[in-house]
Coordinates of C-alpha atoms and ligand atoms in Angstrom, one line a residue:
M17 CA 0.0 0.0 0.0
L18 CA 1.4 3.4 -1.0
E19 CA 1.6 6.1 1.6
R20 CA -0.7 8.9 0.5
T21 CA 0.5 12.4 0.3
R22 CA -2.4 14.7 -0.1
R23 CA -2.4 16.1 -3.5
L24 CA -4.2 19.3 -4.3
H25 CA -3.8 19.3 -8.1
G26 CA -3.3 15.7 -9.0
Y27 CA -3.4 15.8 -12.8
D28 CA -1.9 13.7 -15.4
P29 CA -2.7 14.1 -19.1
V30 CA -2.5 10.4 -19.8
L31 CA -4.1 8.9 -16.7
D32 CA -6.9 11.4 -16.7
R33 CA -8.1 10.1 -20.1
M34 CA -8.2 6.4 -18.9
D35 CA -11.4 4.9 -17.6
R36 CA -11.5 2.8 -14.4
K37 CA -10.9 -0.5 -16.2
Q38 CA -7.8 0.9 -18.0
I39 CA -6.4 2.4 -14.8
I40 CA -6.7 -0.8 -12.9
G41 CA -5.0 -2.6 -15.8
H42 CA -2.2 -0.1 -15.7
Y43 CA -2.0 -0.3 -11.9
L44 CA -1.6 -4.1 -12.0
S45 CA 1.0 -3.9 -14.7
L46 CA 3.1 -1.5 -12.6
L47 CA 2.4 -3.2 -9.2
P48 CA 1.7 -6.9 -10.1
N49 CA 1.7 -8.0 -6.5
T50 CA -1.4 -5.9 -5.7
S51 CA -4.5 -8.0 -5.1
Q52 CA -7.3 -7.0 -7.3
S53 CA -9.8 -7.1 -4.5
S54 CA -7.8 -4.3 -2.6
L55 CA -8.5 -2.1 -5.6
E56 CA -12.3 -2.7 -5.7
F57 CA -13.1 -0.1 -3.1
K58 CA -10.9 2.7 -4.5
T59 CA -12.5 5.4 -6.6
R60 CA -11.0 6.2 -10.0
S61 CA -9.5 9.4 -8.5
E62 CA -7.9 7.4 -5.7
L63 CA -6.3 5.0 -8.1
I64 CA -4.9 7.9 -10.2
E65 CA -3.5 9.5 -7.0
D66 CA -1.8 6.2 -6.1
L67 CA -0.2 6.1 -9.5
L68 CA 0.9 9.7 -9.3
D69 CA 2.5 8.9 -5.9
L70 CA 4.2 6.0 -7.5
Q71 CA 5.6 8.2 -10.3
D72 CA 7.0 10.6 -7.6
L73 CA 8.7 7.7 -5.8
Q74 CA 10.2 6.4 -9.1
Q75 CA 11.4 9.9 -9.9
Q76 CA 13.0 10.3 -6.5
S77 CA 14.9 7.1 -6.8
Q78 CA 16.0 8.0 -10.3
S79 CA 17.3 11.3 -9.1
A80 CA 19.2 9.6 -6.4
S81 CA 21.5 8.0 -9.0
R82 CA 23.3 11.2 -9.9
K83 CA 26.6 9.6 -11.0
D84 CA 25.6 8.5 -14.4
Y85 CA 23.1 11.3 -15.1
P86 CA 23.4 12.1 -18.8
L87 CA 24.1 15.8 -18.3
R88 CA 23.5 18.4 -21.0
R89 CA 25.7 21.5 -20.7
P90 CA 25.2 23.7 -23.8
F91 CA 28.1 26.1 -23.2
A92 CA 31.7 25.5 -23.9
S93 CA 33.6 25.2 -20.6
S94 CA 36.7 27.2 -19.8
S95 CA 40.0 25.4 -19.5
P96 CA 41.5 24.9 -15.9
N97 CA 44.4 27.2 -16.9
D98 CA 41.9 30.2 -17.1
F99 CA 41.5 29.7 -13.3
N100 CA 45.1 28.8 -12.4
R101 CA 46.3 32.2 -13.5
H102 CA 44.4 33.7 -10.6
A103 CA 46.1 31.6 -7.9
G104 CA 46.9 33.5 -4.8
K105 CA 44.6 36.5 -5.5
P106 CA 42.3 37.6 -2.7
I107 CA 38.6 36.8 -3.2
L108 CA 35.6 39.0 -2.3
W109 CA 32.7 36.6 -1.9
C110 CA 29.6 38.5 -2.9
W111 CA 26.4 37.0 -1.5
E112 CA 23.4 38.3 -3.4
K113 CA 19.8 38.0 -2.2
D114 CA 18.1 39.5 -5.2
V115 CA 18.7 36.6 -7.6
C116 CA 17.0 38.1 -10.6
A117 CA 18.7 41.5 -10.4
T118 CA 22.1 39.8 -10.0
A119 CA 21.6 37.5 -13.0
N120 CA 20.3 40.4 -15.0
S121 CA 23.3 42.6 -14.2
L122 CA 25.7 39.8 -15.1
A123 CA 23.9 38.8 -18.3
T124 CA 23.7 42.4 -19.6
A125 CA 26.9 43.8 -18.1
E126 CA 29.5 45.3 -20.4
Q127 CA 32.9 43.5 -20.3
T128 CA 34.2 46.2 -18.0
Y129 CA 32.3 48.6 -15.8
E130 CA 32.7 50.8 -12.7
L131 CA 31.3 49.7 -9.3
D132 CA 31.0 51.6 -6.1
L133 CA 31.6 49.1 -3.3
P134 CA 31.2 49.8 0.4
Q135 CA 34.7 48.5 1.1
T136 CA 37.9 49.5 -0.7
L137 CA 39.2 46.8 -3.0
E138 CA 42.8 46.2 -3.9
P139 CA 43.4 45.9 -7.7
D140 CA 43.6 42.2 -8.7
T141 CA 41.0 41.2 -6.1
L142 CA 38.6 38.5 -7.5
V143 CA 34.9 39.1 -7.0
L144 CA 33.0 35.8 -6.9
T145 CA 29.2 36.3 -7.0
A146 CA 26.8 33.8 -5.5
A147 CA 23.0 34.1 -5.5
N148 CA 20.8 33.0 -2.7
S149 CA 18.6 30.6 -4.7
A150 CA 17.8 27.0 -3.9
P151 CA 20.3 25.6 -4.4
P152 CA 22.5 28.7 -4.1
L153 CA 24.5 29.1 -7.4
I154 CA 27.8 30.7 -8.2
L155 CA 27.0 33.0 -11.1
G156 CA 30.0 35.1 -12.0
L157 CA 33.7 35.7 -11.5
E158 CA 35.1 39.2 -11.9
V159 CA 38.4 40.9 -11.2
V160 CA 39.1 44.4 -10.0
S161 CA 41.2 45.7 -12.9
G162 CA 41.9 49.1 -11.3
V163 CA 40.7 51.6 -8.7
V164 CA 40.0 55.2 -9.9
D165 CA 38.8 57.8 -7.4
G166 CA 37.5 55.2 -5.0
A167 CA 35.4 53.4 -7.7
A168 CA 36.5 50.0 -8.7
E169 CA 36.9 49.1 -12.3
I170 CA 35.5 45.6 -12.7
E171 CA 36.3 43.2 -15.5
L172 CA 34.0 40.2 -16.1
L173 CA 36.1 37.0 -16.4
E174 CA 33.5 34.3 -16.3
M175 CA 29.8 34.0 -16.3
F176 CA 28.8 30.6 -15.1
S177 CA 26.1 29.9 -17.7
N178 CA 26.7 26.2 -16.9
P179 CA 25.5 26.2 -13.4
I180 CA 27.7 25.6 -10.3
S181 CA 26.0 24.8 -7.0
V182 CA 27.5 26.4 -3.9
L183 CA 26.4 23.2 -2.0
E184 CA 28.5 21.1 -4.3
V185 CA 31.6 23.4 -3.8
E186 CA 31.1 23.2 -0.1
Q187 CA 30.9 19.4 -0.1
R188 CA 34.1 19.1 -2.1
L189 CA 35.8 21.7 0.1
G190 CA 34.6 20.1 3.3
A191 CA 33.9 23.6 4.6
K192 CA 30.9 26.0 4.6
L193 CA 31.1 29.2 2.5
P194 CA 29.7 32.4 4.0
R195 CA 26.0 33.5 3.6
R196 CA 26.9 37.1 3.4
T197 CA 29.4 39.3 1.5
Q198 CA 32.9 39.1 2.9
N199 CA 36.5 38.4 2.0
L200 CA 37.2 34.7 1.9
R201 CA 39.9 33.4 4.3
P202 CA 43.3 33.4 2.4
S203 CA 43.8 29.8 3.5
I204 CA 40.8 28.5 1.4
V205 CA 41.0 30.9 -1.6
D206 CA 43.1 28.6 -3.8
Q207 CA 41.0 25.6 -2.8
V208 CA 37.8 27.3 -3.8
M209 CA 39.2 28.3 -7.2
G210 CA 40.5 24.7 -7.6
V211 CA 37.0 23.2 -6.9
I212 CA 35.3 25.6 -9.2
S213 CA 37.7 24.9 -12.1
E214 CA 37.1 21.1 -11.4
L215 CA 33.4 21.7 -11.7
V216 CA 33.7 23.8 -14.8
V217 CA 35.6 21.0 -16.5
S218 CA 33.4 18.1 -15.2
P219 CA 30.1 19.5 -14.0
A220 CA 28.0 17.8 -11.4
P221 CA 24.2 17.4 -11.8
I222 CA 21.9 19.8 -9.9
I223 CA 18.6 18.1 -9.3
L224 CA 15.6 20.2 -8.2
A225 CA 11.9 20.3 -8.4
A226 CA 10.4 23.3 -10.3
G227 CA 7.7 25.0 -8.3
D228 CA 4.2 25.7 -9.6
C229 CA 4.6 28.3 -12.3
D230 CA 2.5 31.4 -11.9
A231 CA 2.8 35.1 -12.8
G232 CA 4.3 37.4 -10.1
V233 CA 5.2 34.6 -7.7
S234 CA 8.5 32.7 -7.5
N235 CA 10.2 30.5 -5.1
A236 CA 13.9 29.9 -4.5
A237 CA 14.1 26.9 -6.9
D238 CA 12.4 28.9 -9.6
D239 CA 15.0 31.6 -8.9
A240 CA 17.8 29.2 -9.7
I241 CA 16.2 28.3 -13.0
L242 CA 15.6 32.0 -13.8
A243 CA 19.2 32.9 -13.0
I244 CA 20.7 30.2 -15.3
S245 CA 18.1 30.9 -18.0
M246 CA 19.2 34.6 -18.0
L247 CA 22.9 33.8 -18.1
Q248 CA 22.2 31.5 -21.1
A249 CA 19.9 34.0 -22.9
D250 CA 21.7 35.8 -25.7
F251 CA 20.7 39.3 -24.5
C252 CA 22.4 42.1 -26.4
E253 CA 22.9 44.8 -23.7
E254 CA 19.3 44.7 -22.5
A255 CA 17.1 41.9 -21.1
E256 CA 14.2 41.2 -23.4
C257 CA 10.9 39.5 -23.0
Q258 CA 10.9 36.4 -25.2
S259 CA 7.2 36.7 -25.8
C260 CA 6.4 40.4 -26.7
G261 CA 10.0 41.4 -27.3
R262 CA 9.9 44.4 -25.0
R263 CA 13.4 45.4 -24.0
G264 CA 15.1 46.7 -20.8
I265 CA 12.8 44.6 -18.6
S266 CA 14.5 44.4 -15.2
N267 CA 12.2 41.9 -13.6
L268 CA 11.8 39.1 -16.2
E269 CA 10.1 35.9 -14.9
A270 CA 10.7 32.3 -15.7
H271 CA 7.7 30.6 -17.3
I272 CA 8.2 26.9 -17.4
S273 CA 6.1 25.8 -20.4
R274 CA 5.2 22.3 -19.2
P275 CA 1.4 22.0 -18.9
G276 CA 0.1 19.9 -16.0
S277 CA 3.5 18.8 -14.8
D278 CA 4.4 21.1 -11.9
N279 CA 7.0 20.1 -9.4
L280 CA 8.8 17.8 -11.7
V281 CA 12.2 16.7 -10.2
L282 CA 14.7 17.2 -13.0
E283 CA 18.3 18.3 -13.6
I284 CA 18.5 22.1 -13.7
Q285 CA 19.4 22.3 -17.5
D286 CA 16.3 20.2 -18.3
H287 CA 14.2 22.9 -16.5
V288 CA 16.1 25.7 -18.2
D289 CA 15.5 24.1 -21.6
D290 CA 11.7 24.3 -20.9
T291 CA 11.9 27.9 -19.6
K292 CA 10.8 31.1 -21.4
L293 CA 11.9 34.4 -20.0
V294 CA 8.8 36.7 -20.1
C295 CA 7.8 40.1 -18.7
V296 CA 5.1 40.2 -16.0
D297 CA 2.4 41.2 -18.5
C298 CA 3.0 38.3 -20.8
H299 CA 3.3 35.9 -17.8
V300 CA -0.1 37.1 -16.5
L301 CA -1.5 36.5 -20.0
I302 CA 0.0 33.0 -20.3
H303 CA -1.6 31.9 -17.0
Q304 CA -4.9 33.7 -17.6
T305 CA -7.9 31.4 -17.9
D306 CA -10.4 34.1 -17.4
F307 CA -11.9 35.2 -20.7
V308 CA -12.6 38.8 -19.7
K309 CA -9.0 39.3 -18.6
V310 CA -7.6 37.6 -21.7
S311 CA -9.7 39.9 -23.9
A312 CA -8.5 43.0 -22.0
F313 CA -4.8 41.9 -22.4
S314 CA -5.1 40.9 -26.1
K315 CA -6.0 44.4 -27.3
P316 CA -3.2 46.4 -28.9
A317 CA -0.9 48.1 -26.4
C318 CA -0.7 52.0 -26.2
P319 CA 2.1 53.1 -28.6
E320 CA 3.0 55.9 -26.3
C321 CA 3.2 54.3 -22.9
G322 CA 2.8 50.5 -23.5
E323 CA -0.3 50.2 -21.2
R324 CA -2.6 47.3 -22.1
N325 CA -6.3 47.1 -21.9
P326 CA -7.4 50.3 -23.7
R327 CA -11.0 51.6 -23.9
T328 CA -12.8 51.0 -27.2
M329 CA -13.7 54.3 -29.0
L330 CA -17.3 54.4 -30.3
W331 CA -18.1 57.0 -33.0
G332 CA -21.6 58.4 -33.5
E333 CA -24.2 58.2 -30.7
P334 CA -24.6 54.5 -30.0
A335 CA -27.5 53.4 -27.8
G336 CA -26.9 51.6 -24.6
L337 CA -25.6 52.3 -21.1
P338 CA -22.3 54.1 -20.6
S339 CA -19.5 51.8 -19.6
D340 CA -16.0 52.2 -18.4
D341 CA -14.7 50.1 -21.3
V342 CA -15.9 52.4 -24.0
V343 CA -15.4 56.1 -25.0
I344 CA -18.4 57.7 -26.8
A345 CA -16.4 59.8 -29.2
G346 CA -19.3 61.7 -30.7
C347 CA -20.8 62.4 -34.1
V348 CA -18.2 64.9 -35.3
L349 CA -16.0 62.5 -37.2
P350 CA -12.4 63.5 -37.9
S351 CA -11.1 62.6 -41.3
E352 CA -10.0 59.0 -41.6
P353 CA -8.6 57.0 -40.0
L354 CA -10.7 57.0 -36.9
P355 CA -8.8 56.1 -33.7
E356 CA -10.1 52.7 -32.4
W357 CA -8.6 52.7 -28.9
Q358 CA -8.0 55.1 -26.1
C359 CA -5.3 54.4 -23.5
R360 CA -6.7 54.2 -19.9
S361 CA -3.4 55.6 -18.6
C362 CA -2.3 58.4 -20.9
E363 CA -5.4 58.9 -23.0
T364 CA -3.5 58.6 -26.3
E365 CA -6.0 57.7 -29.1
Y366 CA -4.7 55.2 -31.5
F367 CA -5.6 52.6 -34.2
V368 CA -4.0 49.6 -35.7
Q369 CA -2.8 50.1 -39.2
K370 CA -4.2 47.6 -41.6
Y371 CA -1.9 46.0 -44.1
E372 CA -3.7 47.3 -47.3
Y373 CA -4.1 50.8 -45.9
E374 CA -2.2 53.6 -47.6
P375 CA -1.8 56.1 -44.8
Y376 CA 0.5 58.4 -46.6
K377 CA -2.4 59.6 -48.7
L378 CA -3.9 61.1 -45.6
E379 CA -4.8 64.8 -45.3
I380 CA -2.4 66.9 -43.3
D381 CA -4.8 67.2 -40.3
A382 CA -5.0 63.4 -40.1
L383 CA -1.2 63.2 -40.1
A384 CA -1.2 65.7 -37.2
R385 CA -3.2 63.2 -35.1
L386 CA -0.7 60.4 -35.6
T387 CA 1.7 59.6 -32.8
S388 CA 5.4 60.1 -33.5
W389 CA 5.7 56.4 -33.5
Q390 CA 3.1 56.0 -36.2
L391 CA 4.6 58.9 -38.2
A392 CA 8.0 57.2 -38.1
N393 CA 6.5 54.0 -39.4
L394 CA 4.7 55.8 -42.1
I395 CA 7.8 57.6 -43.3
M396 CA 9.8 54.3 -43.3
R397 CA 7.1 52.6 -45.4
K398 CA 6.9 55.4 -47.9
H399 CA 10.7 55.5 -48.2
K400 CA 10.7 51.7 -48.8
E401 CA 8.0 51.9 -51.4
E402 CA 9.6 54.7 -53.3
N403 CA 12.9 52.9 -53.4
N404 CA 11.4 49.5 -54.1
I405 CA 12.9 48.1 -50.9
T406 CA 10.9 45.0 -49.7
Ligands
ZN18 ZN1 6.3 40.4 -22.7
ZN19 ZN1 4.5 30.6 -16.0
ZN20 ZN1 -0.8 55.2 -23.0

């Protein structure tokens, strides 16, 4: 008899399609020693719960055999020599609590930048940055290349896109590393670098369960997946939402696109491979099952301020009760095109340009109503058409 863990969202796309007879057949094929009479009193849902518990147990025993785990590490690893040349240098251990911001600044940092640190740093000091996720991860190695007017010039040496767990480093060191920012003891500095270069060359699996994905909430395991996804994303200068393409998003979220399989216990790269980095707006939309909210979010965003959920502009004098979702724009029609939407936030009136439309044949007063963004588009299109650029 399996021990029952109370499951709130037991769901399995295959099991849920089986009828009672099929489930009992499946049950007996997995657990042939079960007596059929012991299954008679179980409801179909209870049988499914038993099978889901069994899957969890099998997964846990699989993840226990970490030695021969077929790891995927998509990024080329540095050679141990890259790390040997830093032997003997002091290390500032930077313990970062804001995992997303830390990964973001590493993933979008220029090769060298200036940093104001509370303590004065000697040139040649290494800065080893670890993030407080679960498990905690070592994300970056930098070096103080110079100190000018009290500000340290930092050069990025290594971004650990292939993840390195602080717990694994500690286990190999046989010592704990600090959970706050401080200089590492000189006696362990070379050992720490030695273990890291060992793990860069032959990485160790990091097994974790991904939490229930939802917009605006994250847990420490999701943070680990988010951090590595960001380091592996090919951002050029600014972090970008992989759904809507908006740039300069400081608080990207990890959406794990794996319907119905929350809390799967997998190696971190398997989670990262299933992850999309999205802005909060897109993440809300992805997890939205309420039709009214989806319809609000799916209207075109304001070209001036990016706000979603505009009001619909109604021209003429339509019958019906006034509503907060519409603007009665009146009978005095401006020349075409009529704006279709009004931003709730900045009141910009806008429309979506149709493909066949030829907006450059507009009257001058119609042009005056276009936003600078629409005008720029228009000029670009006219330029392309006149020069036969496709
Ligand atoms: Zn987005
Ligand atoms: Zn999600
Ligand atoms: Zn607006």
